[in-house]
């Protein structure tokens, strides 16, 4: 394993850092004010996107772009430090067209769409001309077991007719969201993992309704607002099917690997911000005749955060490295490892940061409580911890020996 950052990735990283310092960070206060007062992203976003794109800082997380598509073609491992740099602000990834859920959707389309479908659904996303969402979860069924997904996609002649309800769909409530990658049942009688298919549905198709916008732990996602959706006799041409009938799980898996890795990379960036905030606040605040940073408890929280953060980063880099070398099948186990490790690390650090900040840590004046909410989300979204832990356990090979025969075990009579 060689995690040394390549010269070209180093160059892109430096360019991104300069852009973040010069163009993005100075606008953070305006962004926060805008979403707090007007409930929508700041109007400067398109201008900032144009500037980023003019500097080549565009589609940074897509290794498999075609020759005529815009982007840097960095590998997943090369992308890691860039995603981390963007992750320091919740809204920064969109400046570079690197936001979820669009990037994982683009990856799914790159891998599973035919040329006509790419033209129709992928090209506008690569250009940031539109936004998208991914619809799997349903309120009526335990969606962590995706075989439960019940939305019906029935073929009638040259069309599919869709009926069902989806909720907690990130990006569905965005005013510019025009397409949903939707999972549903095409053959209820098939094997559990072959019942489902994935179709592309225009959000303005008759019968698609945004029932309501949702918040998570009191927080709104202003980059990709979360929505609850209803589908009633929605008709789409059969040409909107990705891959083939019964391949819904395959498409979802192609999408989920990079989605999880990218979330982890960004979470590491935000965790770094939290450690910096803890250091600064504790150094500036005085309680009971001492600087807060002089307390052993606070020093320990910061040191433990550093250890957990570095461990999480190394494991995330290994997952990215595996994704590059072995694809999503080969990286599956590593991705499960980070899917549990990173959000738990992120949550712990956010919790410590709130404690160090006192009341201010839970206010809207810091990004800390939103970080805590997002860390908490990542322990559930894209598969709860428990599901991944079961997977990880199942992949743990049992030893070939019995305890009594183990070379590591001494019998009592041998040591008496
Ligand atoms: C903010 C946010 C954004 C989201 N965005 C999207 C999106 O864009 N698209 C989308 O499709 N979904 C999205 N989701 C939904 C998310 O992926 C689901 O919530 C998740 O898969 C869990 O499904 P569920 O909520 O139905 O929980 P359930 O399936 O009901 O599970 C509840 C709990 O049961 C336990 N459990 C389940 N399975 C096991 C097991 N095998 N072993 C032990 N315990 C288990 C776990 O504790 C689990 O948390 C989002 C969720 C949130 C909170």
Coordinates of C-alpha atoms and ligand atoms in Angstrom, one line a residue:
X1 CA 0.0 0.0 0.0
X2 CA 1.3 3.4 -1.0
X3 CA -0.7 6.3 0.3
X4 CA 1.8 8.9 -0.8
X5 CA -0.2 11.6 -2.6
X6 CA 0.7 11.7 -6.3
X7 CA 2.3 14.8 -7.8
X8 CA -0.9 15.6 -9.9
X9 CA -3.1 15.1 -6.9
X10 CA -0.8 17.3 -4.8
X11 CA -1.1 20.0 -7.4
X12 CA -4.9 19.8 -7.5
X13 CA -5.0 19.7 -3.8
X14 CA -3.0 22.9 -3.6
X15 CA -5.2 24.6 -6.1
X16 CA -8.3 23.6 -4.3
X17 CA -6.9 24.8 -0.9
X18 CA -6.0 28.2 -2.5
X19 CA -9.6 28.5 -4.0
X20 CA -11.1 27.5 -0.6
X21 CA -9.2 30.2 1.2
X22 CA -9.7 32.9 -1.4
X23 CA -13.2 32.3 -2.6
X24 CA -15.2 29.9 -0.4
X25 CA -14.2 30.4 3.3
X26 CA -14.7 34.2 3.2
X27 CA -18.3 33.7 2.0
X28 CA -19.2 31.2 4.8
X29 CA -20.8 33.8 7.0
X30 CA -22.9 35.1 4.1
X31 CA -24.0 31.6 3.3
X32 CA -25.0 30.9 6.9
X33 CA -26.9 34.2 7.2
X34 CA -28.7 33.5 4.0
X35 CA -29.9 30.0 4.9
X36 CA -30.8 31.2 8.4
X37 CA -32.8 34.3 7.2
X38 CA -34.1 33.2 3.8
X39 CA -34.0 29.4 4.2
X40 CA -32.2 29.0 0.8
X41 CA -28.7 28.9 -0.5
X42 CA -26.9 32.1 -1.1
X43 CA -27.3 33.6 -4.6
X44 CA -23.5 33.7 -5.2
X45 CA -23.4 29.9 -5.7
X46 CA -23.6 29.8 -9.6
X47 CA -21.0 32.5 -9.8
X48 CA -18.7 30.6 -7.5
X49 CA -19.3 27.4 -9.5
X50 CA -18.3 29.2 -12.7
X51 CA -15.1 30.4 -11.1
X52 CA -14.2 27.0 -9.8
X53 CA -14.9 25.4 -13.1
X54 CA -12.8 28.0 -14.9
X55 CA -9.9 26.9 -12.7
X56 CA -10.5 23.2 -13.6
X57 CA -11.8 22.5 -10.1
X58 CA -14.8 20.6 -11.3
X59 CA -16.1 17.0 -11.0
X60 CA -13.1 16.1 -8.9
X61 CA -14.6 12.8 -7.5
X62 CA -15.2 11.0 -10.8
X63 CA -12.3 8.8 -11.9
X64 CA -14.1 7.3 -15.0
X65 CA -15.0 10.4 -17.0
X66 CA -15.1 10.0 -20.8
X67 CA -12.6 12.1 -22.8
X68 CA -15.1 14.7 -23.7
X69 CA -16.5 15.1 -20.2
X70 CA -15.3 17.9 -17.8
X71 CA -13.3 16.9 -14.7
X72 CA -9.9 16.0 -13.3
X73 CA -10.1 12.1 -13.5
X74 CA -8.4 11.7 -10.1
X75 CA -8.5 8.3 -8.6
X76 CA -10.5 7.7 -5.4
X77 CA -7.3 7.7 -3.4
X78 CA -6.1 11.0 -5.0
X79 CA -9.6 12.5 -4.4
X80 CA -9.4 11.7 -0.6
X81 CA -7.5 14.9 0.5
X82 CA -9.6 17.1 -1.8
X83 CA -12.9 15.7 -0.5
X84 CA -11.5 16.2 3.0
X85 CA -10.7 19.9 2.2
X86 CA -14.2 20.4 0.8
X87 CA -15.8 18.6 3.7
X88 CA -14.6 21.4 6.1
X89 CA -17.7 23.3 5.1
X90 CA -21.0 21.6 4.6
X91 CA -21.9 23.6 1.5
X92 CA -18.4 23.7 -0.2
X93 CA -18.7 20.4 -2.2
X94 CA -21.4 21.9 -4.4
X95 CA -19.1 24.7 -5.5
X96 CA -17.0 22.0 -7.3
X97 CA -20.0 19.8 -8.4
X98 CA -18.9 17.2 -5.9
X99 CA -22.0 17.1 -3.7
X100 CA -24.0 14.1 -2.6
X101 CA -26.3 12.6 -3.8
X102 CA -25.5 13.7 -7.3
X103 CA -21.9 12.3 -7.5
X104 CA -22.9 8.8 -6.5
X105 CA -25.8 9.0 -9.0
X106 CA -23.3 10.1 -11.7
X107 CA -21.1 7.1 -10.8
X108 CA -24.1 4.8 -11.1
X109 CA -25.1 6.3 -14.5
X110 CA -21.5 6.0 -15.7
X111 CA -21.5 2.3 -14.9
X112 CA -25.1 1.3 -15.6
X113 CA -26.6 3.6 -18.2
X114 CA -26.5 3.1 -22.0
X115 CA -25.2 5.9 -24.3
X116 CA -28.7 7.4 -24.8
X117 CA -29.4 7.3 -21.1
X118 CA -26.0 9.0 -20.3
X119 CA -26.9 11.8 -22.7
X120 CA -30.3 12.3 -21.1
X121 CA -29.5 11.9 -17.4
X122 CA -25.7 12.1 -16.8
X123 CA -24.6 14.9 -19.1
X124 CA -26.7 17.6 -17.4
X125 CA -25.4 16.5 -14.0
X126 CA -21.8 16.7 -15.1
X127 CA -22.5 20.3 -16.2
X128 CA -24.5 21.1 -12.9
X129 CA -27.4 22.1 -15.1
X130 CA -29.7 20.1 -12.9
X131 CA -29.8 18.2 -9.6
X132 CA -30.9 14.6 -8.8
X133 CA -31.9 12.3 -5.9
X134 CA -31.8 8.6 -5.1
X135 CA -35.0 6.9 -3.9
X136 CA -34.8 3.7 -2.0
X137 CA -36.2 4.2 1.5
X138 CA -39.9 3.8 2.3
X139 CA -41.6 4.7 5.6
X140 CA -43.8 1.6 5.5
X141 CA -41.0 -1.0 5.5
X142 CA -37.6 -1.5 7.3
X143 CA -35.5 -0.1 4.5
X144 CA -32.2 -1.1 6.0
X145 CA -33.1 -4.5 4.4
X146 CA -33.4 -3.3 0.8
X147 CA -35.2 -6.5 -0.2
X148 CA -38.2 -5.0 1.7
X149 CA -38.6 -2.1 -0.8
X150 CA -42.2 -2.3 -2.0
X151 CA -42.8 0.4 -4.6
X152 CA -44.2 -1.3 -7.7
X153 CA -42.8 -0.8 -11.2
X154 CA -45.1 -2.6 -13.5
X155 CA -44.5 -3.0 -17.2
X156 CA -47.4 -2.1 -19.4
X157 CA -46.5 -2.2 -23.1
X158 CA -43.8 0.3 -23.7
X159 CA -44.1 1.9 -20.3
X160 CA -43.5 1.3 -16.6
X161 CA -46.2 2.3 -14.2
X162 CA -44.9 3.3 -10.8
X163 CA -46.8 3.3 -7.5
X164 CA -45.3 3.8 -4.1
X165 CA -44.0 6.2 -1.4
X166 CA -40.5 7.2 -0.6
X167 CA -39.2 9.2 2.3
X168 CA -35.9 10.7 3.6
X169 CA -34.8 11.2 0.0
X170 CA -31.9 13.6 0.1
X171 CA -32.2 16.3 -2.6
X172 CA -35.8 15.5 -3.5
X173 CA -37.0 18.9 -2.0
X174 CA -34.4 20.9 -3.9
X175 CA -36.1 23.2 -6.4
X176 CA -33.7 22.3 -9.1
X177 CA -34.0 18.5 -8.7
X178 CA -35.4 17.1 -11.9
X179 CA -34.6 13.4 -11.7
X180 CA -34.8 10.5 -9.3
X181 CA -33.0 7.2 -9.6
X182 CA -35.8 5.1 -8.2
X183 CA -35.8 1.5 -6.9
X184 CA -38.9 -0.7 -7.0
X185 CA -40.2 -4.2 -7.5
X186 CA -40.6 -5.4 -11.1
X187 CA -41.0 -9.1 -10.4
X188 CA -42.4 -9.9 -7.0
X189 CA -42.0 -13.6 -7.6
X190 CA -38.3 -13.5 -8.3
X191 CA -35.5 -14.3 -5.9
X192 CA -35.2 -11.7 -3.1
X193 CA -32.2 -9.9 -4.7
X194 CA -33.6 -10.0 -8.2
X195 CA -37.1 -8.6 -7.6
X196 CA -36.0 -5.0 -7.8
X197 CA -35.1 -2.7 -10.7
X198 CA -33.8 0.9 -11.0
X199 CA -35.6 3.4 -13.2
X200 CA -34.9 7.0 -13.9
X201 CA -38.0 9.2 -13.3
X202 CA -38.4 12.9 -14.2
X203 CA -39.5 14.7 -11.1
X204 CA -42.1 16.6 -13.1
X205 CA -43.8 13.4 -14.4
X206 CA -47.5 13.4 -13.7
X207 CA -48.2 11.5 -10.5
X208 CA -44.9 12.4 -8.7
X209 CA -45.6 14.6 -5.7
X210 CA -43.4 16.2 -3.1
X211 CA -45.5 15.5 0.0
X212 CA -43.3 17.5 2.3
X213 CA -39.8 18.6 3.0
X214 CA -38.1 16.8 6.0
X215 CA -35.6 17.9 8.6
X216 CA -33.2 15.6 10.4
X217 CA -32.7 16.2 14.1
X218 CA -34.0 19.8 13.6
X219 CA -31.4 20.5 10.9
X220 CA -32.2 21.3 7.3
X221 CA -29.9 20.2 4.5
X222 CA -29.7 23.3 2.4
X223 CA -27.4 21.7 -0.2
X224 CA -29.7 18.7 -0.8
X225 CA -33.0 19.3 1.0
X226 CA -34.6 16.1 2.1
X227 CA -38.1 15.1 0.8
X228 CA -41.0 12.7 1.2
X229 CA -42.4 11.6 -2.2
X230 CA -45.5 10.0 -3.5
X231 CA -45.7 8.1 -6.8
X232 CA -49.2 7.5 -8.2
X233 CA -49.6 5.8 -11.6
X234 CA -46.4 7.5 -12.8
X235 CA -45.6 6.5 -16.3
X236 CA -42.1 6.4 -17.8
X237 CA -40.9 4.8 -21.0
X238 CA -39.2 1.4 -20.7
X239 CA -36.0 3.2 -22.0
X240 CA -35.7 4.7 -18.5
X241 CA -34.7 1.3 -17.0
X242 CA -31.1 1.1 -15.9
X243 CA -29.3 -2.1 -16.9
X244 CA -32.1 -4.7 -17.0
X245 CA -35.1 -5.8 -14.9
X246 CA -34.0 -7.4 -11.7
X247 CA -30.6 -5.5 -11.6
X248 CA -31.8 -2.9 -9.0
X249 CA -29.4 -4.2 -6.3
X250 CA -26.5 -4.2 -8.7
X251 CA -27.0 -0.6 -9.6
X252 CA -27.5 0.3 -5.9
X253 CA -24.2 -1.4 -5.0
X254 CA -22.2 0.4 -7.7
X255 CA -23.6 3.6 -6.3
X256 CA -23.3 2.9 -2.6
X257 CA -19.5 2.1 -2.4
X258 CA -18.3 5.5 -3.6
X259 CA -21.2 7.3 -1.8
X260 CA -20.0 5.8 1.6
X261 CA -16.3 6.5 0.9
X262 CA -17.0 10.1 -0.1
X263 CA -19.1 10.7 3.0
X264 CA -16.2 9.4 5.1
X265 CA -13.7 11.6 3.4
X266 CA -15.8 14.7 4.0
X267 CA -16.5 13.7 7.6
X268 CA -12.8 13.6 8.3
X269 CA -12.5 17.1 7.0
X270 CA -15.3 18.3 9.3
X271 CA -13.7 16.4 12.2
X272 CA -10.5 18.3 11.6
X273 CA -12.4 21.6 11.9
X274 CA -14.0 20.4 15.1
X275 CA -10.6 19.6 16.7
X276 CA -9.3 23.1 15.6
X277 CA -12.4 24.7 17.1
X278 CA -11.9 22.8 20.4
X279 CA -8.3 23.9 20.6
X280 CA -9.1 27.5 19.9
X281 CA -12.1 27.7 22.2
X282 CA -10.4 25.9 25.1
X283 CA -7.3 28.2 24.8
X284 CA -9.4 31.3 24.9
X285 CA -11.8 30.5 27.7
X286 CA -11.1 30.7 31.4
X287 CA -12.9 28.9 34.2
X288 CA -12.0 28.5 37.9
X289 CA -8.7 30.4 37.5
X290 CA -7.4 28.4 34.6
X291 CA -7.6 28.3 30.8
X292 CA -10.0 25.5 29.9
X293 CA -7.2 24.0 27.8
X294 CA -5.2 23.4 30.9
X295 CA -7.7 20.9 32.2
X296 CA -6.5 17.3 31.8
X297 CA -9.9 16.2 30.6
X298 CA -10.0 18.6 27.7
X299 CA -6.4 17.7 26.7
X300 CA -7.4 14.1 26.8
X301 CA -10.5 14.7 24.6
X302 CA -8.3 16.5 22.0
X303 CA -5.6 13.8 22.1
X304 CA -8.1 11.0 21.8
X305 CA -9.8 12.8 18.9
X306 CA -6.4 13.1 17.1
X307 CA -5.8 9.3 17.5
X308 CA -9.3 8.4 16.3
X309 CA -9.1 10.8 13.4
X310 CA -5.8 9.5 12.1
X311 CA -7.0 5.9 12.4
X312 CA -10.2 6.8 10.5
X313 CA -8.2 8.6 7.8
X314 CA -5.8 5.7 7.2
X315 CA -8.7 3.2 6.9
X316 CA -10.6 5.5 4.6
X317 CA -7.5 5.9 2.4
X318 CA -7.2 2.1 2.3
X319 CA -10.8 1.8 1.2
X320 CA -10.3 4.3 -1.6
X321 CA -7.1 2.5 -2.6
X322 CA -9.0 -0.8 -2.8
X323 CA -11.9 0.8 -4.7
X324 CA -9.3 2.0 -7.3
X325 CA -7.6 -1.4 -7.6
X326 CA -10.4 -3.9 -7.0
X327 CA -13.7 -2.0 -7.8
X328 CA -16.7 -2.0 -5.4
X329 CA -16.7 -5.8 -5.0
X330 CA -13.1 -5.9 -3.8
X331 CA -13.6 -2.9 -1.6
X332 CA -16.9 -4.0 0.0
X333 CA -15.4 -5.1 3.3
X334 CA -13.2 -2.1 3.7
X335 CA -16.1 0.2 2.9
X336 CA -18.2 -1.5 5.6
X337 CA -15.3 -1.0 8.1
X338 CA -15.2 2.7 7.4
X339 CA -19.0 3.0 7.2
X340 CA -19.0 2.1 10.9
X341 CA -15.7 3.6 12.1
X342 CA -15.8 7.0 10.6
X343 CA -19.3 8.2 11.6
X344 CA -18.7 6.9 15.1
X345 CA -15.4 8.8 15.3
X346 CA -17.1 11.9 13.8
X347 CA -20.0 11.7 16.3
X348 CA -17.6 11.3 19.3
X349 CA -15.5 14.3 18.2
X350 CA -18.6 16.4 17.6
X351 CA -19.9 15.5 21.1
X352 CA -16.6 16.5 22.7
X353 CA -16.6 19.7 20.8
X354 CA -20.1 20.6 22.1
X355 CA -18.9 19.9 25.6
X356 CA -15.8 22.1 25.2
X357 CA -18.0 25.0 23.8
X358 CA -20.6 24.8 26.5
X359 CA -24.0 26.3 25.4
X360 CA -22.6 27.9 22.3
X361 CA -21.8 24.4 20.9
X362 CA -25.5 23.7 20.5
X363 CA -26.3 27.1 19.0
X364 CA -26.6 27.9 15.3
X365 CA -23.5 30.1 15.7
X366 CA -21.2 27.1 15.3
X367 CA -21.3 24.2 12.8
X368 CA -20.9 21.8 15.7
X369 CA -24.5 20.7 16.3
X370 CA -25.1 20.2 12.6
X371 CA -21.9 18.1 12.6
X372 CA -23.3 16.0 15.4
X373 CA -26.6 15.6 13.5
X374 CA -24.8 14.6 10.3
X375 CA -22.5 12.1 12.1
X376 CA -25.7 10.6 13.7
X377 CA -27.3 10.4 10.3
X378 CA -24.3 8.6 8.8
X379 CA -24.7 5.9 11.4
X380 CA -28.1 5.2 9.9
X381 CA -28.2 6.4 6.3
X382 CA -26.8 4.1 3.6
X383 CA -27.2 1.2 6.0
X384 CA -27.2 1.4 9.8
X385 CA -24.2 0.4 11.9
X386 CA -25.8 -2.9 12.9
X387 CA -26.1 -4.1 9.3
X388 CA -22.5 -3.4 8.5
X389 CA -21.3 -4.9 11.8
X390 CA -23.2 -8.1 10.9
X391 CA -21.5 -8.1 7.5
X392 CA -18.1 -7.5 9.0
X393 CA -18.7 -10.3 11.5
X394 CA -19.8 -12.7 8.7
X395 CA -16.5 -12.1 6.9
X396 CA -14.5 -12.9 10.0
X397 CA -13.1 -16.4 9.2
X398 CA -13.4 -18.9 12.1
X399 CA -10.1 -20.5 13.1
X400 CA -9.5 -24.0 11.8
X401 CA -8.7 -25.3 15.4
X402 CA -10.8 -26.0 18.5
X403 CA -9.9 -24.2 21.7
X404 CA -8.6 -27.5 23.3
X405 CA -6.1 -28.0 20.4
X406 CA -5.1 -24.3 20.0
X407 CA -1.4 -23.6 20.2
X408 CA -2.3 -20.4 22.0
X409 CA -4.0 -22.2 24.9
X410 CA -2.3 -24.1 27.7
X411 CA -4.1 -26.9 29.4
X412 CA -4.5 -26.5 33.2
X413 CA -2.6 -29.7 33.9
X414 CA 0.3 -28.4 31.9
X415 CA 0.9 -25.5 34.2
X416 CA 0.0 -27.0 37.5
Ligands
LIG1 C1 -31.0 12.6 6.8 C2 -31.2 11.3 6.0 C3 -31.0 11.3 4.7 C4 -31.3 10.1 3.9 N1 -31.2 10.1 2.6 C5 -31.6 9.0 1.8 C6 -31.7 9.1 0.4 O1 -31.3 10.0 -0.2 N2 -32.2 8.0 -0.2 C7 -32.7 6.9 0.4 O2 -33.2 6.0 -0.3 N3 -32.6 6.9 1.8 C8 -32.1 7.9 2.5 N4 -32.1 7.8 3.9 C9 -32.7 6.7 4.5 C10 -31.7 5.7 5.2 O3 -30.9 5.1 4.2 C11 -32.5 4.7 6.0 O4 -33.0 5.4 7.1 C12 -31.7 3.5 6.4 O5 -31.4 2.7 5.4 C13 -32.4 2.7 7.5 O6 -33.7 2.4 7.1 P1 -35.0 2.7 8.1 O7 -35.0 4.1 8.4 O8 -36.2 2.1 7.4 O9 -34.7 1.8 9.4 P2 -35.1 0.3 9.7 O10 -34.8 -0.5 8.5 O11 -36.5 0.3 10.2 O12 -34.0 0.0 10.8 C14 -34.2 0.5 12.1 C15 -33.1 -0.1 13.0 O13 -33.3 -1.5 13.1 C16 -32.0 -2.1 13.4 N5 -31.6 -3.1 12.4 C17 -32.0 -3.1 11.1 N6 -31.4 -4.1 10.5 C18 -30.6 -4.8 11.4 C19 -29.7 -5.9 11.4 N7 -29.5 -6.5 10.2 N8 -29.1 -6.2 12.5 C20 -29.3 -5.5 13.7 N9 -30.1 -4.5 13.8 C21 -30.8 -4.1 12.6 C22 -31.0 -1.0 13.4 O14 -30.8 -0.5 14.7 C23 -31.7 0.1 12.6 O15 -31.2 1.4 12.8 C24 -31.8 9.0 4.6 C25 -31.9 9.0 6.0 C26 -31.6 10.1 6.7 C27 -31.8 10.1 8.2

